[in-house]
Short mmCIF file of C-alpha atoms in Angstrom, two decimals:
data_model
loop_
_atom_site.label_atom_id
_atom_site.label_comp_id
_atom_site.label_asym_id
_atom_site.label_seq_id
_atom_site.Cartn_x
_atom_site.Cartn_y
_atom_site.Cartn_z
CA ASN J 1 -0.04 0.15 -0.05
CA ILE J 2 1.45 3.55 -0.54
CA VAL J 3 -0.66 6.85 0.67
CA LEU J 4 0.39 10.50 0.30
CA GLY J 5 -0.93 12.88 3.10
CA ASP J 6 -0.32 14.96 5.49
CA ILE J 7 -1.01 12.73 8.12
CA ASP J 8 1.07 14.88 11.67
CA ASN J 9 -0.96 18.11 10.61
CA ASP J 10 2.01 19.88 10.02
CA GLY J 11 1.12 21.18 6.46
CA MET J 12 3.82 19.43 3.86
CA ILE J 13 2.91 15.37 2.67
CA GLU J 14 4.11 12.53 3.88
CA MET J 15 4.42 9.26 2.12
CA ILE J 16 3.14 6.21 4.03
CA LEU J 17 4.26 2.44 2.84
CA GLY J 18 2.18 -0.69 4.21
CA LEU J 19 5.00 -3.74 3.37
CA THR J 20 4.45 -7.40 3.41
CA ASP J 21 6.40 -7.62 5.73
CA ARG J 22 4.32 -6.40 7.92
CA VAL J 23 6.51 -3.17 8.51
CA VAL J 24 5.05 0.64 7.58
CA ARG J 25 7.05 2.74 6.77
CA SER J 26 6.31 7.23 6.59
CA TYR J 27 9.38 9.10 4.29
CA ARG J 28 9.06 12.85 3.77
CA TRP J 29 10.93 14.44 0.85
CA PHE J 30 12.98 18.00 1.72
CA ASN J 31 14.27 20.10 -0.44
CA GLU J 32 18.22 20.65 -1.23
CA THR J 33 18.74 24.01 -2.39
CA ASN J 34 22.46 24.13 -2.10
CA LYS J 35 22.92 21.46 -5.03
CA THR J 36 22.94 22.69 -8.26
CA SER J 37 21.84 21.27 -11.65
CA ASN J 38 24.14 19.01 -13.99
CA ILE J 39 21.50 18.73 -16.11
CA THR J 40 21.27 20.81 -19.86
CA GLU J 41 19.44 21.92 -22.69
CA GLU J 42 21.39 19.15 -24.73
CA ASN J 43 20.92 16.33 -22.38
CA LEU J 44 17.46 17.32 -21.21
CA PRO J 45 14.74 15.06 -22.39
CA GLN J 46 11.90 16.37 -24.83
CA ASP J 47 9.26 15.06 -22.83
CA SER J 48 9.82 16.34 -19.32
CA ASP J 49 8.92 19.68 -17.31
CA SER J 50 11.15 22.49 -17.87
CA VAL J 51 11.79 22.43 -13.61
CA HIS J 52 14.50 20.56 -11.79
CA TYR J 53 13.89 19.21 -7.99
CA PHE J 54 16.75 18.14 -5.97
CA GLY J 55 15.89 16.44 -2.81
CA LYS J 56 15.29 13.15 -1.49
CA LEU J 57 13.43 11.01 0.83
CA VAL J 58 13.47 11.03 4.27
CA ALA J 59 12.64 8.06 6.54
CA LEU J 60 10.74 9.56 9.89
CA ASN J 61 9.07 6.51 11.31
CA LYS J 62 8.50 2.67 10.82
CA TRP J 63 6.76 0.57 12.86
CA GLU J 64 5.50 -2.89 12.38
CA CYS J 65 2.30 -4.80 12.95
CA ALA J 66 1.09 -7.86 14.89
CA ASN J 67 -0.17 -9.16 11.40
CA GLN J 68 -0.20 -8.95 7.78
CA ILE J 69 -1.98 -5.52 6.56
CA GLY J 70 -4.91 -5.34 4.43
CA SER J 71 -4.85 -1.74 3.80
CA ILE J 72 -4.02 1.51 4.94
CA THR J 73 -6.09 4.15 5.06
CA LEU J 74 -5.79 8.35 6.22
CA HIS J 75 -8.97 9.22 8.69
CA HIS J 76 -9.40 12.74 10.54
CA SER J 77 -10.88 12.93 14.01
CA ALA J 78 -13.91 15.51 14.67
CA ASP J 79 -11.09 17.98 15.62
CA GLY J 80 -9.34 18.18 12.30
CA LYS J 81 -6.29 16.01 13.95
CA PRO J 82 -5.22 12.97 11.38
CA SER J 83 -4.95 9.71 12.76
CA LEU J 84 -3.92 6.14 9.73
CA LEU J 85 -5.97 3.49 9.81
CA ILE J 86 -4.19 0.70 8.95
CA ALA J 87 -6.49 -2.81 8.82
CA GLN J 88 -5.85 -6.28 10.37
CA PRO J 89 -7.32 -9.58 10.65
CA GLY J 90 -10.55 -10.38 12.18
CA GLY J 91 -12.13 -6.99 11.77
CA THR J 92 -9.57 -5.35 13.80
CA PHE J 93 -7.43 -2.10 12.94
CA MET J 94 -4.24 -0.51 14.40
CA ARG J 95 -4.12 3.53 14.85
CA ILE J 96 -1.24 5.72 14.48
CA LYS J 97 -1.52 8.81 15.95
CA CYS J 98 2.16 11.21 14.74
CA GLN J 99 2.56 14.67 16.68
CA SER J 100 3.50 17.47 14.41
CA GLU J 101 7.13 18.70 14.71
CA ASP J 102 8.80 22.47 14.31
CA ILE J 103 8.76 21.44 10.31
CA SER J 104 11.05 24.88 10.19
CA GLN J 105 13.74 22.87 12.02
CA SER J 106 13.18 19.72 10.18
CA GLN J 107 14.11 21.41 7.03
CA ASP J 108 16.91 22.87 8.17
CA ASN J 109 18.21 20.06 9.75
CA ALA J 110 18.09 17.72 6.33
CA GLU J 111 19.09 20.78 4.45
CA SER J 112 22.52 20.99 6.33
CA SER J 113 22.10 16.09 6.64
CA GLU J 114 24.86 15.07 3.95
CA THR J 115 23.49 11.35 5.02
CA SER J 116 20.07 9.85 4.15
CA SER J 117 17.87 10.64 7.52
CA ILE J 118 17.34 13.43 9.87
CA PRO J 119 18.80 13.96 13.42
CA SER J 120 16.27 11.69 16.02
CA ASP J 121 14.60 15.12 17.80
CA SER J 122 12.86 16.14 14.25
CA ILE J 123 11.21 13.22 13.68
CA PRO J 124 7.91 13.28 14.88
CA GLY J 125 6.07 11.51 17.40
CA SER J 126 3.31 8.53 17.78
CA ALA J 127 0.97 7.21 19.67
CA ILE J 128 -0.61 4.03 18.95
CA ASP J 129 -3.46 1.86 19.81
CA TYR J 130 -5.44 -1.32 18.54
CA GLN J 131 -9.21 -1.37 17.95
CA PHE J 132 -11.70 -4.29 18.49
CA LEU J 133 -14.54 -4.05 17.47
CA GLY J 134 -17.31 -5.56 19.33
CA ILE J 135 -18.34 -6.94 15.95
CA SER J 136 -14.85 -8.89 15.71
CA ARG J 137 -14.54 -11.16 18.77
CA MET J 138 -17.85 -13.04 16.81
CA ARG J 139 -15.63 -13.65 14.02
CA ASN J 140 -12.64 -15.59 12.63
CA GLN J 141 -10.05 -13.65 13.04
CA ASN J 142 -7.15 -14.58 10.62
CA ILE J 143 -10.11 -13.94 7.82
CA SER J 144 -8.81 -10.26 5.72
CA THR J 145 -9.22 -6.87 6.83
CA GLU J 146 -9.73 -3.14 4.29
CA ILE J 147 -10.48 -0.43 6.08
CA LEU J 148 -11.42 3.14 4.18
CA GLY J 149 -11.79 6.99 6.24
CA ASP J 150 -12.83 10.05 6.02
CA PHE J 151 -15.91 9.55 3.95
CA LYS J 152 -17.88 12.57 2.93
CA THR J 153 -21.12 12.65 5.07
CA GLY J 154 -24.88 14.49 5.32
CA ASN J 155 -27.29 14.24 8.23
CA LEU J 156 -25.35 11.86 10.02
CA GLU J 157 -25.97 11.16 13.18
CA ASN J 158 -24.78 13.92 15.66
CA SER J 159 -22.89 15.91 12.93
CA ASN J 160 -25.94 18.91 13.33
CA GLU J 161 -25.01 19.23 16.87
CA SER J 162 -21.83 19.57 16.27
CA ASP J 163 -21.84 22.07 13.98
CA LYS J 164 -24.01 23.98 16.06
CA SER J 165 -21.68 24.19 19.51
CA SER J 166 -19.16 24.90 16.50
CA GLN J 167 -20.88 27.79 15.46
CA LYS J 168 -20.85 28.81 19.40
CA SER J 169 -17.65 28.40 20.25
CA GLY J 170 -16.16 30.26 16.45
CA GLU J 171 -14.61 27.49 15.17
CA SER J 172 -15.09 26.04 11.33
CA SER J 173 -18.31 23.48 11.00
CA GLN J 174 -16.05 20.96 8.52
CA ALA J 175 -13.32 21.55 11.46
CA VAL J 176 -16.01 19.54 14.06
CA LYS J 177 -17.91 17.06 11.63
CA ARG J 178 -17.50 13.56 12.52
CA CYS J 179 -16.58 11.81 9.31
CA PRO J 180 -17.37 7.58 9.59
CA TYR J 181 -15.12 4.74 8.64
CA ALA J 182 -15.36 1.47 5.84
CA VAL J 183 -14.67 -2.03 7.72
CA ALA J 184 -15.36 -4.65 4.92
CA THR J 185 -13.74 -8.02 5.82
CA LEU J 186 -13.01 -11.18 3.38
CA ASP J 187 -16.27 -13.14 4.98
CA GLY J 188 -18.60 -10.91 3.82
CA THR J 189 -18.88 -8.52 6.56
CA ILE J 190 -19.06 -4.78 5.59
CA MET J 191 -19.66 -2.24 8.50
CA LEU J 192 -19.63 1.82 8.85
CA VAL J 193 -17.91 3.14 11.65
CA GLN J 194 -17.63 6.15 13.91
CA ASP J 195 -16.05 6.75 16.37
CA GLU J 196 -15.23 3.88 17.12
CA VAL J 197 -18.82 2.69 17.41
CA ILE J 198 -20.42 0.29 14.91
CA LEU J 199 -23.37 2.62 12.96
CA TRP J 200 -24.48 -0.64 11.58
CA ALA J 201 -23.01 -4.05 9.71
CA ILE J 202 -24.97 -6.33 7.03
CA ALA J 203 -23.45 -9.32 5.72
CA VAL J 204 -23.12 -11.21 2.00
CA ASP J 205 -22.40 -14.09 1.00
CA HIS J 206 -18.66 -12.83 -1.07
CA GLN J 207 -16.10 -12.81 -0.51
CA ILE J 208 -15.41 -9.02 -0.48
CA PHE J 209 -11.40 -7.95 -1.43
CA ALA J 210 -11.63 -4.33 -2.38
CA LEU J 211 -13.54 -1.43 -1.12
CA SER J 212 -13.71 1.69 -2.58
CA LYS J 213 -16.02 4.99 -1.58
CA LEU J 214 -17.74 7.05 -4.23
CA ASP J 215 -20.49 9.75 -4.74
CA VAL J 216 -22.27 7.25 -7.37
CA THR J 217 -25.74 9.41 -6.81
CA GLY J 218 -24.38 13.06 -6.94
CA ASN J 219 -25.69 14.21 -3.38
CA GLY J 220 -22.56 14.99 -1.94
CA VAL J 221 -21.85 11.84 0.26
CA ASP J 222 -19.39 9.24 -0.36
CA ASP J 223 -21.59 5.91 -0.67
CA ILE J 224 -19.55 2.72 0.31
CA VAL J 225 -18.62 0.76 -2.99
CA VAL J 226 -17.43 -2.88 -2.23
CA CYS J 227 -16.06 -6.22 -5.31
CA SER J 228 -15.83 -9.61 -4.18
CA TRP J 229 -13.22 -12.29 -6.27
CA ASP J 230 -16.61 -13.71 -8.49
CA GLY J 231 -17.79 -10.16 -9.62
CA GLN J 232 -20.67 -8.88 -6.93
CA THR J 233 -20.57 -5.29 -6.92
CA TYR J 234 -22.50 -3.89 -3.84
CA ILE J 235 -23.38 0.05 -3.24
CA LEU J 236 -23.96 1.24 -0.02
CA ASP J 237 -24.76 4.42 1.38
CA GLN J 238 -24.54 5.74 4.38
CA GLU J 239 -28.02 5.45 5.63
CA LYS J 240 -27.39 1.29 4.85
CA ASN J 241 -29.46 1.31 1.51
CA SER J 242 -27.82 -1.14 -1.74
CA VAL J 243 -28.02 -2.02 -4.84
CA ARG J 244 -25.92 -5.28 -6.27
CA PHE J 245 -23.93 -5.31 -9.41
CA HIS J 246 -22.92 -8.72 -10.60
CA LEU J 247 -20.01 -8.10 -13.56
CA ASP J 248 -20.76 -12.63 -14.06
CA GLU J 249 -16.47 -12.55 -14.16
CA PRO J 250 -13.71 -13.25 -11.66
CA VAL J 251 -12.11 -9.94 -10.77
CA GLN J 252 -8.62 -9.93 -9.47
CA ALA J 253 -8.50 -5.93 -9.53
CA PHE J 254 -11.62 -3.33 -8.45
CA HIS J 255 -11.00 0.54 -8.01
CA SER J 256 -14.41 3.14 -7.91
CA GLY J 257 -14.22 7.69 -9.53
CA TYR J 258 -14.15 9.49 -11.88
CA TYR J 259 -12.51 8.98 -14.56
CA ASN J 260 -13.01 9.89 -17.91
CA LEU J 261 -13.08 8.42 -21.14
CA ALA J 262 -11.26 11.73 -23.66
CA VAL J 263 -9.20 14.30 -22.61
CA ASN J 264 -12.16 16.69 -23.27
CA GLU J 265 -14.44 15.44 -21.78
CA GLN J 266 -15.43 16.08 -17.73
CA PRO J 267 -14.89 12.88 -15.29
CA VAL J 268 -17.84 10.49 -14.44
CA THR J 269 -18.95 8.10 -12.05
CA CYS J 270 -16.75 4.21 -12.77
CA LEU J 271 -16.86 1.49 -11.92
CA VAL J 272 -13.50 -0.46 -12.60
CA TYR J 273 -12.47 -3.95 -12.61
CA ILE J 274 -9.40 -6.39 -13.69
CA THR J 275 -10.83 -9.66 -14.88
CA PHE J 276 -7.89 -13.25 -14.65
CA LYS J 277 -8.60 -12.49 -18.53
CA ASN J 278 -6.30 -9.69 -18.72
CA THR J 279 -9.44 -7.58 -19.69
CA VAL J 280 -9.86 -3.79 -18.11
CA ILE J 281 -13.88 -3.16 -17.96
CA LEU J 282 -15.11 0.12 -17.80
CA TYR J 283 -18.48 0.97 -16.44
CA TYR J 284 -19.00 4.75 -16.76
CA ASP J 285 -21.61 7.25 -16.15
CA ILE J 286 -23.48 5.02 -13.43
CA PRO J 287 -27.49 6.76 -14.39
CA LEU J 288 -28.08 5.90 -10.02
CA LYS J 289 -29.31 8.63 -8.62
CA GLU J 290 -31.13 6.90 -5.73
CA LEU J 291 -30.56 3.82 -3.50
CA LYS J 292 -33.62 4.15 -1.87
CA CYS J 293 -37.06 1.72 -2.81
CA LYS J 294 -39.84 4.63 -3.18
CA LYS J 295 -43.47 3.73 -3.73
CA TYR J 296 -44.90 3.99 -7.26
CA GLU J 297 -46.58 6.80 -7.39
CA PRO J 298 -48.07 8.04 -11.07
CA ASP J 299 -47.89 12.38 -11.62
CA LEU J 300 -51.68 12.11 -10.87
CA ASP J 301 -52.20 15.46 -13.65
CA THR J 302 -50.41 13.57 -16.56
CA LEU J 303 -52.04 10.03 -16.09
CA CYS J 304 -55.71 12.33 -16.27
CA GLU J 305 -54.62 13.79 -19.71
CA MET J 306 -54.58 9.89 -20.36
CA TYR J 307 -58.11 9.25 -18.75
CA VAL J 308 -59.39 12.54 -20.79
CA LYS J 309 -58.71 11.12 -24.67
CA THR J 310 -61.55 8.39 -23.45
CA GLY J 311 -63.86 10.51 -23.49
CA LYS J 312 -64.62 11.47 -20.20
CA THR J 313 -64.17 15.71 -18.65
CA ARG J 314 -60.74 16.87 -16.54
CA GLU J 315 -63.07 16.91 -13.50
CA GLU J 316 -64.50 13.28 -14.18
CA ALA J 317 -61.13 12.11 -14.96
CA MET J 318 -58.89 13.29 -11.67
CA ASP J 319 -61.39 11.89 -9.70
CA PHE J 320 -61.05 8.60 -11.35
CA VAL J 321 -57.31 8.37 -11.35
CA LYS J 322 -57.42 10.01 -7.07
CA ASN J 323 -59.43 6.62 -6.47
CA LEU J 324 -58.29 3.84 -8.23
CA ASP J 325 -59.28 0.34 -6.59
CA ARG J 326 -55.83 -2.26 -6.62
CA LYS J 327 -57.20 -3.88 -9.47
CA THR J 328 -57.68 -0.69 -11.16
CA LYS J 329 -54.03 0.27 -10.28
CA ASN J 330 -52.50 -3.18 -11.54
CA HIS J 331 -53.63 -2.87 -14.28
CA LEU J 332 -52.81 0.62 -15.45
CA ILE J 333 -49.12 -0.68 -13.69
CA GLN J 334 -49.39 -3.70 -16.84
CA TYR J 335 -50.51 -1.23 -19.33
CA LEU J 336 -47.75 1.25 -18.95
CA LEU J 337 -44.97 -0.74 -18.25
CA TYR J 338 -45.63 -3.57 -20.60
CA ASN J 339 -48.19 -2.51 -23.01
CA VAL J 340 -50.64 -5.25 -21.74
CA LYS J 341 -54.22 -3.94 -21.50
CA LYS J 342 -56.84 -5.39 -19.62
CA SER J 343 -60.71 -4.68 -19.68
#
């Protein structure tokens, strides 16, 4: 895993690597302005930028996990402080909170150092804790887990109270809004968690191996998108409404996001599948505007026009469509959807 983000709230971007030997490392890029360029216009590649950066990636931290790493995500707490969430088997995760240091001092130390490391006093410290969600006690402790943080929310529980309290204190409402995170396990469990409390959890009959987020419906709230090895794809909103889509092909990699097929086109919602047949399948511009099942309620004015054409007056037609019995409604639906006429 590779994650780019500000993990210690110092305004700089760090690179976090999750390795197969259960080790997580963090690096930071430091510019070296005292170095001069040996690149001339003659040996400059034609496709390269005219701007050159000189510096190095400096190792900051090394953490070792108790078990194999499922995935790594960056998540922010209610007060806006970042932390790393590292998925561990059995629906558990390790949380790392980095402490920010004086970045200017770190830069000075890095630029004056001729080695690939910096003094230990400029390396940010960290606090580590393991989170065992309540539901994890009932599952296979060796099952692989995926985790994804910083879900954009709408009107989740406590969000309005947080906004009101922040306005009274003069703080930004965005800074205190609680963001949930999602957890998925290979045995088919999908959870939405906020402040280490499981908001809801569902179990499916497929092995979930990929977890992503995407605002599928375009309402400004992130939806959970998961995929299984056999191509079953689940799209869930934060209120637990869901739809399922079957690719009908085994999948070895999956991702969702906003992409475009041509350079000048606007990015649209996409589901990207990599199959075991060495093909890439892209489902784009997903026409899904609602995840809730709604009761069929026809537009009365439009329906009234249909009966006006049969010889009824508008008042008679409106009174008729307002008082349709169940049998007439069933006949009407069959006619509108399937063109089946019944006397």
